mmCIF file of C-alpha atoms in Angstrom:
data_model
loop_
_atom_site.group_PDB
_atom_site.id
_atom_site.type_symbol
_atom_site.label_atom_id
_atom_site.label_comp_id
_atom_site.label_asym_id
_atom_site.label_seq_id
_atom_site.Cartn_x
_atom_site.Cartn_y
_atom_site.Cartn_z
ATOM 1 C CA MET A 2 11.001 -27.413 -15.165
ATOM 2 C CA ARG A 3 11.472 -23.654 -15.211
ATOM 3 C CA LEU A 4 12.951 -21.909 -12.205
ATOM 4 C CA PHE A 5 11.074 -19.237 -10.271
ATOM 5 C CA GLY A 6 13.569 -16.573 -11.327
ATOM 6 C CA ASP A 7 12.987 -17.333 -15.009
ATOM 7 C CA LEU A 8 9.208 -17.141 -14.576
ATOM 8 C CA LEU A 9 9.564 -13.886 -12.668
ATOM 9 C CA GLU A 10 11.714 -12.381 -15.429
ATOM 10 C CA ASP A 11 9.109 -13.402 -18.012
ATOM 11 C CA LEU A 12 6.340 -11.813 -15.952
ATOM 12 C CA ILE A 13 8.240 -8.546 -15.582
ATOM 13 C CA ASP A 14 9.094 -8.504 -19.274
ATOM 14 C CA ALA A 15 5.443 -9.007 -20.178
ATOM 15 C CA VAL A 16 4.291 -6.228 -17.847
ATOM 16 C CA VAL A 17 6.937 -3.734 -18.943
ATOM 17 C CA ASN A 18 7.400 -4.495 -22.639
ATOM 18 C CA SER A 19 4.210 -6.002 -24.079
ATOM 19 C CA PRO A 20 2.374 -3.796 -26.561
ATOM 20 C CA GLY A 21 -0.732 -2.097 -25.302
ATOM 21 C CA PRO A 22 -2.525 1.211 -24.945
ATOM 22 C CA ALA A 23 -0.749 2.304 -21.754
ATOM 23 C CA LEU A 24 2.880 1.347 -22.347
ATOM 24 C CA ALA A 25 4.457 4.521 -20.927
ATOM 25 C CA GLU A 26 2.130 4.559 -17.924
ATOM 26 C CA ARG A 27 2.678 0.840 -17.371
ATOM 27 C CA ARG A 28 6.456 1.247 -17.291
ATOM 28 C CA ALA A 29 6.254 4.198 -14.911
ATOM 29 C CA ALA A 30 3.765 2.386 -12.676
ATOM 30 C CA PHE A 31 5.917 -0.743 -12.479
ATOM 31 C CA ALA A 32 8.977 1.311 -11.525
ATOM 32 C CA ALA A 33 6.989 3.447 -9.031
ATOM 33 C CA GLU A 34 7.988 6.572 -10.926
ATOM 34 C CA PRO A 35 5.911 9.691 -10.301
ATOM 35 C CA MET A 36 3.060 10.247 -12.744
ATOM 36 C CA ALA A 37 0.888 13.318 -13.037
ATOM 37 C CA GLY A 38 -2.871 13.513 -12.795
ATOM 38 C CA ALA A 39 -5.366 10.730 -12.324
ATOM 39 C CA PRO A 40 -2.969 7.919 -13.389
ATOM 40 C CA GLY A 41 -0.452 9.030 -10.773
ATOM 41 C CA ALA A 42 -3.012 9.224 -7.985
ATOM 42 C CA PHE A 43 -4.443 5.864 -8.990
ATOM 43 C CA ALA A 44 -1.016 4.214 -9.153
ATOM 44 C CA GLU A 45 -0.129 5.488 -5.706
ATOM 45 C CA LYS A 46 -3.418 4.207 -4.319
ATOM 46 C CA VAL A 47 -3.023 0.751 -5.894
ATOM 47 C CA ARG A 48 0.529 0.446 -4.574
ATOM 48 C CA HIS A 49 -0.223 1.443 -0.997
ATOM 49 C CA ARG A 50 -3.979 1.164 -0.395
ATOM 50 C CA ALA A 51 -5.461 -1.072 -3.081
ATOM 51 C CA TYR A 52 -8.361 -1.916 -0.793
ATOM 52 C CA SER A 53 -9.521 1.696 -1.048
ATOM 53 C CA VAL A 54 -9.873 1.905 -4.855
ATOM 54 C CA THR A 55 -13.419 2.961 -5.742
ATOM 55 C CA ASP A 56 -15.553 3.458 -8.816
ATOM 56 C CA ALA A 57 -14.744 7.158 -8.546
ATOM 57 C CA ASP A 58 -11.048 6.384 -9.071
ATOM 58 C CA ILE A 59 -11.846 4.403 -12.211
ATOM 59 C CA ASP A 60 -14.175 7.138 -13.451
ATOM 60 C CA SER A 61 -11.378 9.650 -12.964
ATOM 61 C CA LEU A 62 -9.097 7.572 -15.188
ATOM 62 C CA ARG A 63 -11.823 7.345 -17.825
ATOM 63 C CA ARG A 64 -12.267 11.122 -17.757
ATOM 64 C CA ASP A 65 -8.504 11.365 -18.240
ATOM 65 C CA GLY A 66 -8.924 9.419 -21.498
ATOM 66 C CA MET A 67 -8.000 5.894 -20.417
ATOM 67 C CA ASN A 68 -10.064 2.978 -21.705
ATOM 68 C CA GLU A 69 -10.711 -0.301 -19.864
ATOM 69 C CA ASP A 70 -7.624 -2.003 -21.305
ATOM 70 C CA ALA A 71 -5.337 0.853 -20.279
ATOM 71 C CA ILE A 72 -6.831 0.913 -16.775
ATOM 72 C CA PHE A 73 -6.313 -2.842 -16.450
ATOM 73 C CA GLU A 74 -2.704 -2.546 -17.644
ATOM 74 C CA LEU A 75 -1.998 0.272 -15.199
ATOM 75 C CA THR A 76 -3.505 -1.705 -12.317
ATOM 76 C CA ILE A 77 -1.493 -4.848 -13.077
ATOM 77 C CA ALA A 78 1.745 -2.882 -13.538
ATOM 78 C CA CYS A 79 1.281 -1.178 -10.152
ATOM 79 C CA ALA A 80 0.508 -4.431 -8.363
ATOM 80 C CA VAL A 81 3.312 -6.444 -9.954
ATOM 81 C CA GLY A 82 5.788 -3.599 -9.500
ATOM 82 C CA GLU A 83 4.971 -3.236 -5.817
ATOM 83 C CA ALA A 84 5.095 -7.008 -5.265
ATOM 84 C CA TYR A 85 8.489 -7.159 -6.987
ATOM 85 C CA SER A 86 9.778 -4.286 -4.871
ATOM 86 C CA GLN A 87 8.665 -6.042 -1.691
ATOM 87 C CA LEU A 88 10.190 -9.322 -2.860
ATOM 88 C CA GLN A 89 13.516 -7.578 -3.458
ATOM 89 C CA ALA A 90 13.411 -5.960 -0.004
ATOM 90 C CA GLY A 91 12.619 -9.296 1.626
ATOM 91 C CA LEU A 92 15.408 -11.100 -0.187
ATOM 92 C CA LYS A 93 17.865 -8.377 0.750
ATOM 93 C CA ALA A 94 16.787 -8.603 4.397
ATOM 94 C CA ILE A 95 17.510 -12.338 4.560
ATOM 95 C CA GLY A 96 20.714 -12.121 2.569
ATOM 96 C CA GLY A 97 19.222 -13.593 -0.582
ATOM 97 C CA ARG A 98 19.789 -12.462 -4.137
ATOM 98 C CA PRO A 99 18.012 -9.139 -4.717
#
C-alpha cells in the first residue's frame, strides 16, 4: 500500500513536470508565481474565487492563444497548487510535517 505522501509527490510531479502545451504556465500556476495577461488573471481567479470563473474568462484565454488542453492544464495546476499550499499551512499549524 502506498502512503499518502508518496501519492501526493506523484501528483505534484505529474502536474509540474508532465509534457503538455502549457508547461511554463502550469509550473508558474502551481507555484502561485505572478503571470501576465489573461493566464495570470485566470490563475488568480481559480486560486481564490474558482466559483466565479465564467465563459468570458475561458474566452479570454482562447483569445490569448491557449487551446482547450492548455486551459485544462492551467486550471488543474492552479487548483492543485492552491490545495497543496493550504495543506502545508494546515500541517504547519498543527505541528505536522510541512
